[in-house]
Amino acid sequence: MKLTIIGTGYVGLVTGACFAEMGTHVICVDVDEQKIEGLKRGVMPIYEPGLEPIVERNYKEGRLVFTSSLEDAVRETSIYFIAVGTPPGEDGSADLSHVLAVARGLGALIDRYSVIVDKSTVPVGTAEKVRDTVAEELKKRNVSVEFDVVSNPEFLKEGAAVEDFMRPDRIIIGTESERARKTMHDLYAPFTRSHERMLYMPVRAAEMTKYAANAMLATKISFINEIATLCDRMGVDVESVRVGIGSDSRIGYSFIYPGSGYGGSCFPKDVRALIKMAGDAGVKPKLLNAVQERNEDQKHILPQKIIRHFAQGLKGLTFALWGLSFKPGTDDMREAPSKVLLRALIEDGAKVRAFDPVAMETAKRELPAEWFDSGALELCEHQYDALDGADALVLVTEWKSFRFPEFERIKGLLKSPVIFDGRNQYDPATLKALGFTYFGIGRGQ
Ligand SMILES: NC(=O)c1ccc[n+]([C@@H]2O[C@H](COP(=O)([O-])OP(=O)(O)OC[C@H]3O[C@@H](n4cnc5c(N)ncnc54)[C@H](O)[C@@H]3O)[C@@H](O)[C@H]2O)c1
């Protein structure tokens, strides 16, 4: 089989590479010519564990092709995955301009039965919009070409994207067309060898499933963060509570880790978009609003703890920051809690020496140039370099290399032995015994 992926970002590149790995011929299209040229030279545009060798191997073997010409791709394939970005618009709704631009492009080019797959996260009703847009373009050309639009939302996690794609919990296919269903079934067959993972449903249900899944996960995080805030006020360690409730199989342990709030390119924008969708449908989304509000507040909790501890003000102080990416395993800093923390510290006059195992290049691109120019922010080559002469260590992303650090070394490098742990990685009693002043999230302080 042959297919085209349009949009070669986190989702598009992983999808393309994984299909190619299973033997499918894949053409990856992107409007970003620099990205395409880089990929042809073997330069990965993103960090994703395990992805590079798959891309390299399949590119070399000719199963994975990169181009910026949709026209070239349409000549060779009749299955199109739309995997372009759907960033939040001004009013919180998902911006569909890239998706619809692709639909127009396809409508202007296709000349045989085609299956167009919405892989991007898109609001309920988007498949109909894509269908109408393609139909309009065909009408302009005065041609009649059959096509189906399918919703196939993606559930991969950055940091484990290849594994998630190769062994998905489920593959959601939203379509009312038997012909498109058969195409999707055949395409995904190599991923469902051990047991059936395909779930077929109406297209609008598939679109809603993606938002409902992300909103549920975001709700779990905001729930435990709210409990953590209560715990802080009431002298309770939330970590005991977390284990206490997680052991209930109806609740489970996943996604109830208290921390500095959720970030990334999905949860914040998808919760916002679902709120907008609810409003448009005449529903007041009370729970979703609360989930979002709690998360915004959560990102400020760690800086507030720091400001409270250094009551004389942050001017003249230096902080070592461990972690920049929104979560471990990725270089993605979209809506990362580290950004809120950095802004709070720097605007209060502090300097920050930061380290992240993979997100340093992203930080150089995405953080304000004046922070670097003024010396307010310095990126350090090694996690221990960041500590040199700092007044405290602040951990905001729970990379594995931060989990069991050399505490004596940390103590020796810091000016004062203070740790602000935004992900509850450390045990307060152990750190106290080692002579640290320790602040976590919801540890009853
Ligand atoms: N990142 C994730 O973890 C994740 C997981 C599941 C779903 N999603 C969803 O998948 C979609 C893509 O997300 P992403 O993180 O991969 O985005 P991304 O920003 O990393 O990549 C999008 C790519 O699309 C390209 N593009 C934009 N317009 C184009 C056009 N007209 N033609 C061709 N290429 C075009 C961009 O240049 C970019 O390379 C979003 O809707 C997102 O919500 C993302």
Short mmCIF file of C-alpha atoms and ligand atoms in Angstrom, two decimals:
data_model
loop_
_atom_site.label_atom_id
_atom_site.label_comp_id
_atom_site.label_asym_id
_atom_site.label_seq_id
_atom_site.Cartn_x
_atom_site.Cartn_y
_atom_site.Cartn_z
CA MET A 1 0.00 0.00 0.00
CA LYS A 2 1.01 3.62 -0.48
CA LEU A 3 -0.05 6.67 1.45
CA THR A 4 0.70 10.33 1.93
CA ILE A 5 1.06 12.10 5.26
CA ILE A 6 0.53 15.84 5.10
CA GLY A 7 2.25 17.66 7.96
CA THR A 8 5.55 16.21 9.13
CA GLY A 9 5.54 17.25 12.79
CA TYR A 10 5.43 15.08 15.92
CA VAL A 11 2.37 13.19 14.74
CA GLY A 12 3.02 13.19 10.98
CA LEU A 13 6.63 12.06 11.19
CA VAL A 14 5.92 9.31 13.73
CA THR A 15 2.89 8.10 11.73
CA GLY A 16 4.83 8.12 8.47
CA ALA A 17 7.88 6.40 9.91
CA CYS A 18 5.84 3.70 11.67
CA PHE A 19 3.74 2.89 8.59
CA ALA A 20 6.95 2.70 6.52
CA GLU A 21 8.48 0.40 9.12
CA MET A 22 5.55 -1.99 8.52
CA GLY A 23 6.26 -2.04 4.78
CA THR A 24 3.90 0.66 3.53
CA HIS A 25 5.28 3.21 1.07
CA VAL A 26 4.90 6.64 2.66
CA ILE A 27 5.29 10.12 1.23
CA CYS A 28 5.67 12.80 3.92
CA VAL A 29 4.68 16.28 2.76
CA ASP A 30 5.32 19.52 4.62
CA VAL A 31 5.13 23.19 3.66
CA ASP A 32 8.25 23.80 5.76
CA GLU A 33 10.90 23.27 3.08
CA GLN A 34 13.75 23.61 5.56
CA LYS A 35 12.30 20.72 7.57
CA ILE A 36 11.94 18.59 4.43
CA GLU A 37 15.47 19.37 3.23
CA GLY A 38 16.79 18.60 6.72
CA LEU A 39 15.00 15.25 6.81
CA LYS A 40 16.50 14.33 3.44
CA ARG A 41 19.95 15.02 4.92
CA GLY A 42 19.13 12.97 8.02
CA VAL A 43 18.46 15.94 10.34
CA MET A 44 15.62 15.11 12.73
CA PRO A 45 13.33 18.10 13.36
CA ILE A 46 12.22 16.72 16.75
CA TYR A 47 13.56 14.56 19.54
CA GLU A 48 11.53 11.39 19.98
CA PRO A 49 13.08 8.23 21.47
CA GLY A 50 13.57 5.48 18.89
CA LEU A 51 12.34 7.53 15.94
CA GLU A 52 15.63 8.43 14.27
CA PRO A 53 16.75 4.91 13.32
CA ILE A 54 13.32 4.11 11.89
CA VAL A 55 13.32 7.26 9.78
CA GLU A 56 16.91 6.65 8.66
CA ARG A 57 16.33 3.01 7.73
CA ASN A 58 13.10 3.53 5.84
CA TYR A 59 14.40 6.61 4.06
CA LYS A 60 17.47 4.67 2.90
CA GLU A 61 15.31 1.76 1.77
CA GLY A 62 13.05 4.11 -0.19
CA ARG A 63 9.86 3.40 1.73
CA LEU A 64 9.83 6.86 3.30
CA VAL A 65 10.01 9.87 1.03
CA PHE A 66 10.06 13.57 1.97
CA THR A 67 8.74 16.31 -0.27
CA SER A 68 7.19 19.76 -0.10
CA SER A 69 5.10 19.06 -3.21
CA LEU A 70 1.59 17.81 -2.55
CA GLU A 71 1.21 17.52 -6.31
CA ASP A 72 3.98 14.92 -6.52
CA ALA A 73 2.38 12.94 -3.71
CA VAL A 74 -1.09 13.00 -5.28
CA ARG A 75 0.32 11.53 -8.48
CA GLU A 76 1.38 8.42 -6.58
CA THR A 77 -1.15 7.80 -3.81
CA SER A 78 -4.84 7.89 -3.03
CA ILE A 79 -4.80 7.77 0.80
CA TYR A 80 -4.03 11.06 2.57
CA PHE A 81 -3.49 11.57 6.28
CA ILE A 82 -3.88 15.18 7.39
CA ALA A 83 -1.52 15.66 10.35
CA VAL A 84 -1.03 19.42 10.34
CA GLY A 85 -1.25 21.57 13.46
CA THR A 86 -4.57 22.76 14.91
CA PRO A 87 -3.34 25.51 17.25
CA PRO A 88 -5.72 27.40 19.50
CA GLY A 89 -7.43 30.36 17.86
CA GLU A 90 -8.09 33.68 19.65
CA ASP A 91 -11.34 32.39 21.15
CA GLY A 92 -9.90 29.02 22.22
CA SER A 93 -11.37 27.12 19.28
CA ALA A 94 -9.10 24.86 17.24
CA ASP A 95 -7.72 26.82 14.29
CA LEU A 96 -8.65 24.75 11.26
CA SER A 97 -6.94 26.96 8.68
CA HIS A 98 -4.11 24.46 8.05
CA VAL A 99 -6.49 21.49 7.85
CA LEU A 100 -8.78 23.27 5.41
CA ALA A 101 -5.82 24.51 3.35
CA VAL A 102 -4.81 20.87 2.89
CA ALA A 103 -8.41 19.97 2.00
CA ARG A 104 -8.40 22.71 -0.67
CA GLY A 105 -5.06 21.46 -1.96
CA LEU A 106 -6.39 17.92 -2.23
CA GLY A 107 -9.62 19.05 -3.88
CA ALA A 108 -7.58 20.86 -6.47
CA LEU A 109 -5.52 17.79 -7.29
CA ILE A 110 -7.16 14.40 -6.73
CA ASP A 111 -8.30 12.53 -9.81
CA ARG A 112 -9.33 9.09 -8.47
CA TYR A 113 -11.17 7.62 -5.48
CA SER A 114 -9.36 8.90 -2.40
CA VAL A 115 -9.54 8.37 1.32
CA ILE A 116 -8.77 11.54 3.27
CA VAL A 117 -7.99 10.87 6.92
CA ASP A 118 -8.19 13.53 9.63
CA LYS A 119 -5.39 12.56 12.00
CA SER A 120 -5.03 16.04 13.47
CA THR A 121 -7.13 16.70 16.55
CA VAL A 122 -10.17 18.49 15.16
CA PRO A 123 -13.55 19.53 16.57
CA VAL A 124 -16.74 17.60 15.98
CA GLY A 125 -18.02 18.43 12.51
CA THR A 126 -14.61 18.97 10.91
CA ALA A 127 -14.81 15.91 8.65
CA GLU A 128 -17.95 17.49 7.15
CA LYS A 129 -16.07 20.76 6.63
CA VAL A 130 -13.19 18.91 4.99
CA ARG A 131 -15.65 17.05 2.78
CA ASP A 132 -17.39 20.31 1.75
CA THR A 133 -14.06 22.02 1.06
CA VAL A 134 -12.79 19.19 -1.15
CA ALA A 135 -16.17 19.05 -2.95
CA GLU A 136 -16.07 22.82 -3.61
CA GLU A 137 -12.63 22.53 -5.22
CA LEU A 138 -13.73 19.58 -7.35
CA LYS A 139 -16.75 21.61 -8.45
CA LYS A 140 -14.47 24.50 -9.45
CA ARG A 141 -12.53 22.05 -11.60
CA ASN A 142 -15.78 20.72 -12.98
CA VAL A 143 -14.77 17.15 -12.26
CA SER A 144 -16.42 14.36 -10.37
CA VAL A 145 -14.12 12.30 -8.14
CA GLU A 146 -15.32 10.02 -5.37
CA PHE A 147 -13.72 10.39 -1.95
CA ASP A 148 -14.36 9.65 1.72
CA VAL A 149 -13.28 11.61 4.77
CA VAL A 150 -12.37 9.50 7.79
CA SER A 151 -11.59 10.55 11.35
CA ASN A 152 -8.63 8.67 12.83
CA PRO A 153 -7.51 10.64 15.88
CA GLU A 154 -4.04 10.02 17.23
CA PHE A 155 -3.40 9.04 20.85
CA LEU A 156 0.40 8.83 20.91
CA LYS A 157 2.31 10.37 23.81
CA GLU A 158 5.36 12.46 23.05
CA GLY A 159 8.34 10.72 24.63
CA ALA A 160 6.82 7.28 23.91
CA ALA A 161 5.31 8.04 20.50
CA VAL A 162 6.90 5.21 18.53
CA GLU A 163 5.95 2.61 21.10
CA ASP A 164 2.40 3.99 21.30
CA PHE A 165 2.02 3.99 17.54
CA MET A 166 3.43 0.51 17.10
CA ARG A 167 1.35 -0.97 19.94
CA PRO A 168 -1.72 1.21 20.26
CA ASP A 169 -4.34 0.58 22.96
CA ARG A 170 -6.93 1.19 20.25
CA ILE A 171 -7.20 2.55 16.74
CA ILE A 172 -10.29 4.71 16.37
CA ILE A 173 -11.81 4.85 12.92
CA GLY A 174 -14.72 7.18 12.37
CA THR A 175 -16.47 6.60 9.09
CA GLU A 176 -19.86 5.81 7.65
CA SER A 177 -18.33 4.43 4.42
CA GLU A 178 -17.78 0.68 4.04
CA ARG A 179 -15.16 1.30 1.35
CA ALA A 180 -13.11 3.65 3.54
CA ARG A 181 -13.49 1.26 6.48
CA LYS A 182 -11.95 -1.54 4.43
CA THR A 183 -9.03 0.70 3.38
CA MET A 184 -8.35 1.68 6.99
CA HIS A 185 -8.64 -1.91 8.15
CA ASP A 186 -6.07 -3.09 5.59
CA LEU A 187 -3.74 -0.19 6.31
CA TYR A 188 -3.63 -0.84 10.04
CA ALA A 189 -3.62 -4.64 9.78
CA PRO A 190 0.12 -4.91 10.60
CA PHE A 191 -0.50 -3.09 13.90
CA THR A 192 -3.30 -5.39 15.04
CA ARG A 193 -1.73 -8.82 14.56
CA SER A 194 -1.93 -9.95 18.19
CA HIS A 195 -5.52 -8.85 18.76
CA GLU A 196 -8.14 -6.60 17.25
CA ARG A 197 -7.54 -3.00 18.23
CA MET A 198 -9.73 -1.25 15.68
CA LEU A 199 -12.81 0.53 16.97
CA TYR A 200 -15.22 1.69 14.28
CA MET A 201 -17.74 4.40 14.98
CA PRO A 202 -19.52 7.31 13.33
CA VAL A 203 -17.18 10.08 12.28
CA ARG A 204 -18.48 12.64 14.80
CA ALA A 205 -18.08 10.14 17.65
CA ALA A 206 -14.44 9.58 16.66
CA GLU A 207 -13.81 13.32 16.68
CA MET A 208 -15.36 13.66 20.13
CA THR A 209 -13.50 10.62 21.49
CA LYS A 210 -10.15 12.37 21.09
CA TYR A 211 -11.28 15.46 23.01
CA ALA A 212 -13.00 13.40 25.68
CA ALA A 213 -9.83 11.31 26.20
CA ASN A 214 -7.57 14.35 26.63
CA ALA A 215 -10.11 16.14 28.80
CA MET A 216 -10.37 13.08 31.06
CA LEU A 217 -6.59 12.89 31.48
CA ALA A 218 -6.36 16.62 32.13
CA THR A 219 -9.16 16.26 34.69
CA LYS A 220 -7.25 13.57 36.58
CA ILE A 221 -4.19 15.82 36.75
CA SER A 222 -6.15 18.88 37.87
CA PHE A 223 -8.02 16.77 40.42
CA ILE A 224 -4.88 15.54 42.16
CA ASN A 225 -3.35 19.01 41.98
CA GLU A 226 -6.37 20.40 43.78
CA ILE A 227 -6.07 17.70 46.42
CA ALA A 228 -2.35 18.59 46.69
CA THR A 229 -3.20 22.21 47.42
CA LEU A 230 -5.60 21.07 50.14
CA CYS A 231 -2.90 18.77 51.54
CA ASP A 232 -0.42 21.65 51.73
CA ARG A 233 -2.90 23.66 53.78
CA MET A 234 -3.90 20.77 56.03
CA GLY A 235 -0.53 19.28 56.90
CA VAL A 236 -1.02 16.11 54.82
CA ASP A 237 1.51 14.59 52.43
CA VAL A 238 -0.32 14.14 49.12
CA GLU A 239 2.05 11.32 48.15
CA SER A 240 0.47 9.09 50.81
CA VAL A 241 -2.95 10.08 49.52
CA ARG A 242 -1.92 9.40 45.91
CA VAL A 243 -0.85 5.87 46.74
CA GLY A 244 -3.89 5.43 48.96
CA ILE A 245 -6.35 6.26 46.20
CA GLY A 246 -4.35 4.81 43.30
CA SER A 247 -4.51 1.36 44.88
CA ASP A 248 -8.27 1.40 44.26
CA SER A 249 -8.56 -0.32 40.90
CA ARG A 250 -11.48 1.97 39.99
CA ILE A 251 -9.08 4.92 40.27
CA GLY A 252 -5.67 3.52 39.34
CA TYR A 253 -2.23 5.10 39.65
CA SER A 254 -1.85 6.73 36.27
CA PHE A 255 -2.26 10.45 35.75
CA ILE A 256 -2.69 11.26 39.43
CA TYR A 257 0.81 12.62 40.01
CA PRO A 258 0.71 16.04 41.64
CA GLY A 259 3.03 18.52 39.96
CA SER A 260 3.48 21.85 38.27
CA GLY A 261 0.51 21.51 35.93
CA TYR A 262 0.03 19.97 32.52
CA GLY A 263 1.53 21.57 29.43
CA GLY A 264 2.39 20.47 25.92
CA SER A 265 0.71 20.96 22.60
CA CYS A 266 -2.39 18.91 23.40
CA PHE A 267 -4.05 19.04 26.83
CA PRO A 268 -4.19 22.84 27.23
CA LYS A 269 -5.40 23.51 23.70
CA ASP A 270 -7.77 20.55 23.54
CA VAL A 271 -9.46 21.39 26.86
CA ARG A 272 -9.83 24.99 25.63
CA ALA A 273 -11.25 23.82 22.31
CA LEU A 274 -13.71 21.49 24.04
CA ILE A 275 -14.86 24.37 26.25
CA LYS A 276 -15.43 26.44 23.10
CA MET A 277 -17.27 23.54 21.45
CA ALA A 278 -19.50 23.19 24.51
CA GLY A 279 -20.27 26.92 24.50
CA ASP A 280 -21.14 26.81 20.82
CA ALA A 281 -23.47 23.89 21.55
CA GLY A 282 -25.18 25.89 24.32
CA VAL A 283 -23.66 23.89 27.18
CA LYS A 284 -21.86 25.48 30.15
CA PRO A 285 -18.83 23.24 30.70
CA LYS A 286 -18.48 23.73 34.47
CA LEU A 287 -16.06 20.87 35.03
CA LEU A 288 -13.83 21.65 32.05
CA ASN A 289 -13.58 25.31 33.08
CA ALA A 290 -12.49 24.24 36.55
CA VAL A 291 -9.91 21.79 35.12
CA GLN A 292 -8.39 24.57 33.07
CA GLU A 293 -8.46 27.15 35.85
CA ARG A 294 -6.81 24.77 38.31
CA ASN A 295 -4.06 24.05 35.79
CA GLU A 296 -3.33 27.73 35.19
CA ASP A 297 -3.08 28.26 38.97
CA GLN A 298 -0.94 25.15 39.36
CA LYS A 299 1.82 26.51 37.14
CA HIS A 300 2.21 29.41 39.61
CA ILE A 301 2.43 27.33 42.77
CA LEU A 302 6.15 26.57 42.58
CA PRO A 303 7.19 30.20 41.85
CA GLN A 304 4.91 31.30 44.69
CA LYS A 305 6.65 28.90 47.07
CA ILE A 306 10.02 30.26 45.97
CA ILE A 307 8.94 33.89 46.41
CA ARG A 308 7.50 33.11 49.83
CA HIS A 309 10.70 31.38 50.98
CA PHE A 310 13.01 34.18 49.84
CA ALA A 311 10.96 36.84 51.58
CA GLN A 312 13.60 39.54 50.97
CA GLY A 313 12.90 39.33 47.21
CA LEU A 314 14.57 37.48 44.37
CA LYS A 315 16.79 40.30 43.11
CA GLY A 316 20.40 39.18 43.14
CA LEU A 317 19.53 35.51 43.63
CA THR A 318 20.39 32.71 41.21
CA PHE A 319 18.34 29.56 40.69
CA ALA A 320 19.40 26.29 39.16
CA LEU A 321 16.57 24.95 37.02
CA TRP A 322 16.37 21.28 36.12
CA GLY A 323 14.03 20.59 33.22
CA LEU A 324 12.61 22.79 30.46
CA SER A 325 10.49 20.47 28.31
CA PHE A 326 6.83 20.12 29.28
CA LYS A 327 7.47 16.51 30.27
CA PRO A 328 10.35 14.02 30.15
CA GLY A 329 11.22 12.27 26.89
CA THR A 330 10.58 15.21 24.58
CA ASP A 331 12.16 18.48 23.48
CA ASP A 332 8.70 20.07 23.19
CA MET A 333 8.27 23.21 25.30
CA ARG A 334 4.81 24.22 24.11
CA GLU A 335 2.89 25.53 27.17
CA ALA A 336 5.58 24.09 29.46
CA PRO A 337 5.27 24.97 33.16
CA SER A 338 9.00 25.88 33.01
CA LYS A 339 8.07 28.95 30.95
CA VAL A 340 5.76 30.31 33.66
CA LEU A 341 8.38 29.59 36.30
CA LEU A 342 11.18 31.26 34.33
CA ARG A 343 9.08 34.36 33.70
CA ALA A 344 8.14 34.66 37.38
CA LEU A 345 11.74 34.31 38.58
CA ILE A 346 13.31 36.56 35.95
CA GLU A 347 10.66 39.29 36.27
CA ASP A 348 11.36 39.32 40.01
CA GLY A 349 15.03 40.03 39.31
CA ALA A 350 16.51 36.54 39.70
CA LYS A 351 19.00 34.83 37.41
CA VAL A 352 18.44 31.28 36.24
CA ARG A 353 20.97 28.64 35.24
CA ALA A 354 19.00 25.95 33.43
CA PHE A 355 19.66 22.45 32.18
CA ASP A 356 17.52 20.02 30.20
CA PRO A 357 18.74 16.75 28.66
CA VAL A 358 17.18 17.49 25.24
CA ALA A 359 15.19 20.74 25.17
CA MET A 360 18.09 23.26 25.19
CA GLU A 361 17.83 23.97 21.45
CA THR A 362 14.07 24.45 21.77
CA ALA A 363 14.72 26.83 24.68
CA LYS A 364 17.12 28.89 22.57
CA ARG A 365 14.46 29.19 19.86
CA GLU A 366 11.39 29.73 22.00
CA LEU A 367 12.44 31.77 25.03
CA PRO A 368 12.80 35.58 24.82
CA ALA A 369 16.19 36.59 23.38
CA GLU A 370 16.50 39.39 25.96
CA TRP A 371 16.66 36.81 28.77
CA PHE A 372 19.81 35.38 27.19
CA ASP A 373 21.24 38.77 26.14
CA SER A 374 20.82 40.28 29.61
CA GLY A 375 22.36 37.23 31.28
CA ALA A 376 19.12 36.55 33.20
CA LEU A 377 19.03 33.06 31.71
CA GLU A 378 21.99 30.84 31.05
CA LEU A 379 21.81 27.31 29.65
CA CYS A 380 24.32 24.94 31.23
CA GLU A 381 25.91 21.92 29.60
CA HIS A 382 25.55 19.60 32.54
CA GLN A 383 22.91 19.27 35.23
CA TYR A 384 25.49 19.85 37.96
CA ASP A 385 26.94 22.94 36.23
CA ALA A 386 23.60 24.65 36.71
CA LEU A 387 23.98 24.35 40.49
CA ASP A 388 27.27 26.18 40.79
CA GLY A 389 26.75 29.07 43.22
CA ALA A 390 22.95 28.95 42.93
CA ASP A 391 20.74 29.85 45.88
CA ALA A 392 18.40 26.91 45.31
CA LEU A 393 17.65 24.04 42.96
CA VAL A 394 14.25 24.03 41.25
CA LEU A 395 13.10 20.84 39.53
CA VAL A 396 10.26 21.25 37.08
CA THR A 397 10.52 18.28 34.64
CA GLU A 398 10.99 14.78 36.04
CA TRP A 399 13.69 13.48 33.68
CA LYS A 400 15.14 10.16 34.86
CA SER A 401 18.62 11.66 35.31
CA PHE A 402 17.18 13.92 38.04
CA ARG A 403 15.58 11.09 39.95
CA PHE A 404 18.56 9.87 41.98
CA PRO A 405 21.07 12.72 41.90
CA GLU A 406 24.17 12.98 44.05
CA PHE A 407 22.73 15.02 46.90
CA GLU A 408 26.08 15.60 48.61
CA ARG A 409 27.40 17.03 45.34
CA ILE A 410 24.31 19.22 45.04
CA LYS A 411 24.84 20.49 48.57
CA GLY A 412 28.46 21.24 47.85
CA LEU A 413 27.63 23.28 44.77
CA LEU A 414 24.62 25.27 46.00
CA LYS A 415 25.12 28.42 48.06
CA SER A 416 22.32 27.26 50.35
CA PRO A 417 20.88 23.72 50.43
CA VAL A 418 17.33 24.44 49.26
CA ILE A 419 15.34 22.31 46.81
CA PHE A 420 11.99 23.19 45.23
CA ASP A 421 10.69 19.97 43.77
CA GLY A 422 7.88 20.68 41.29
CA ARG A 423 7.30 16.98 40.58
CA ASN A 424 7.61 15.34 44.01
CA GLN A 425 10.63 13.34 42.97
CA TYR A 426 12.31 13.34 46.36
CA ASP A 427 11.46 12.18 49.84
CA PRO A 428 11.16 15.14 52.24
CA ALA A 429 12.42 13.16 55.26
CA THR A 430 15.53 11.92 53.42
CA LEU A 431 16.36 15.39 52.20
CA LYS A 432 15.83 16.85 55.66
CA ALA A 433 18.22 14.28 57.08
CA LEU A 434 20.76 15.30 54.44
CA GLY A 435 20.46 18.91 55.58
CA PHE A 436 18.27 20.30 52.81
CA THR A 437 15.33 22.65 53.12
CA TYR A 438 12.79 20.93 50.88
CA PHE A 439 9.59 22.11 49.23
CA GLY A 440 7.40 19.81 47.15
CA ILE A 441 3.86 20.01 45.83
CA GLY A 442 1.25 19.19 48.46
CA ARG A 443 3.70 17.71 50.95
CA GLY A 444 1.86 19.27 53.87
CA GLN A 445 4.03 22.37 54.07
N1 LIG B 1 2.06 16.24 19.49
C1 LIG B 1 1.29 15.30 20.03
O1 LIG B 1 1.66 14.66 21.00
C2 LIG B 1 -0.06 14.99 19.45
C3 LIG B 1 -0.72 13.82 19.84
C4 LIG B 1 -1.96 13.53 19.29
C5 LIG B 1 -2.54 14.42 18.42
N2 LIG B 1 -1.90 15.56 18.07
C6 LIG B 1 -2.54 16.45 17.09
O2 LIG B 1 -1.93 16.24 15.83
C7 LIG B 1 -1.87 17.46 15.10
C8 LIG B 1 -0.43 17.77 14.72
O3 LIG B 1 0.30 17.99 15.92
P1 LIG B 1 1.90 18.04 15.94
O4 LIG B 1 2.30 18.14 17.36
O5 LIG B 1 2.42 16.95 15.10
O6 LIG B 1 2.12 19.44 15.19
P2 LIG B 1 3.49 20.06 14.65
O7 LIG B 1 3.33 21.53 14.80
O8 LIG B 1 4.65 19.36 15.27
O9 LIG B 1 3.48 19.68 13.10
C9 LIG B 1 2.59 20.18 12.17
C10 LIG B 1 3.30 20.22 10.82
O10 LIG B 1 2.34 20.55 9.82
C11 LIG B 1 3.00 21.36 8.84
N3 LIG B 1 1.99 22.05 8.03
C12 LIG B 1 1.20 23.10 8.36
N4 LIG B 1 0.41 23.43 7.33
C13 LIG B 1 0.68 22.56 6.33
C14 LIG B 1 0.17 22.37 5.02
N5 LIG B 1 -0.79 23.16 4.54
N6 LIG B 1 0.70 21.39 4.26
C15 LIG B 1 1.67 20.60 4.74
N7 LIG B 1 2.19 20.72 5.98
C16 LIG B 1 1.70 21.69 6.76
C17 LIG B 1 3.89 22.25 9.67
O11 LIG B 1 4.91 22.83 8.89
C18 LIG B 1 4.40 21.26 10.72
O12 LIG B 1 5.60 20.65 10.31
C19 LIG B 1 -2.53 18.51 15.99
O13 LIG B 1 -3.90 18.59 15.67
C20 LIG B 1 -2.38 17.92 17.37
O14 LIG B 1 -3.37 18.38 18.27
C21 LIG B 1 -0.66 15.86 18.55
#
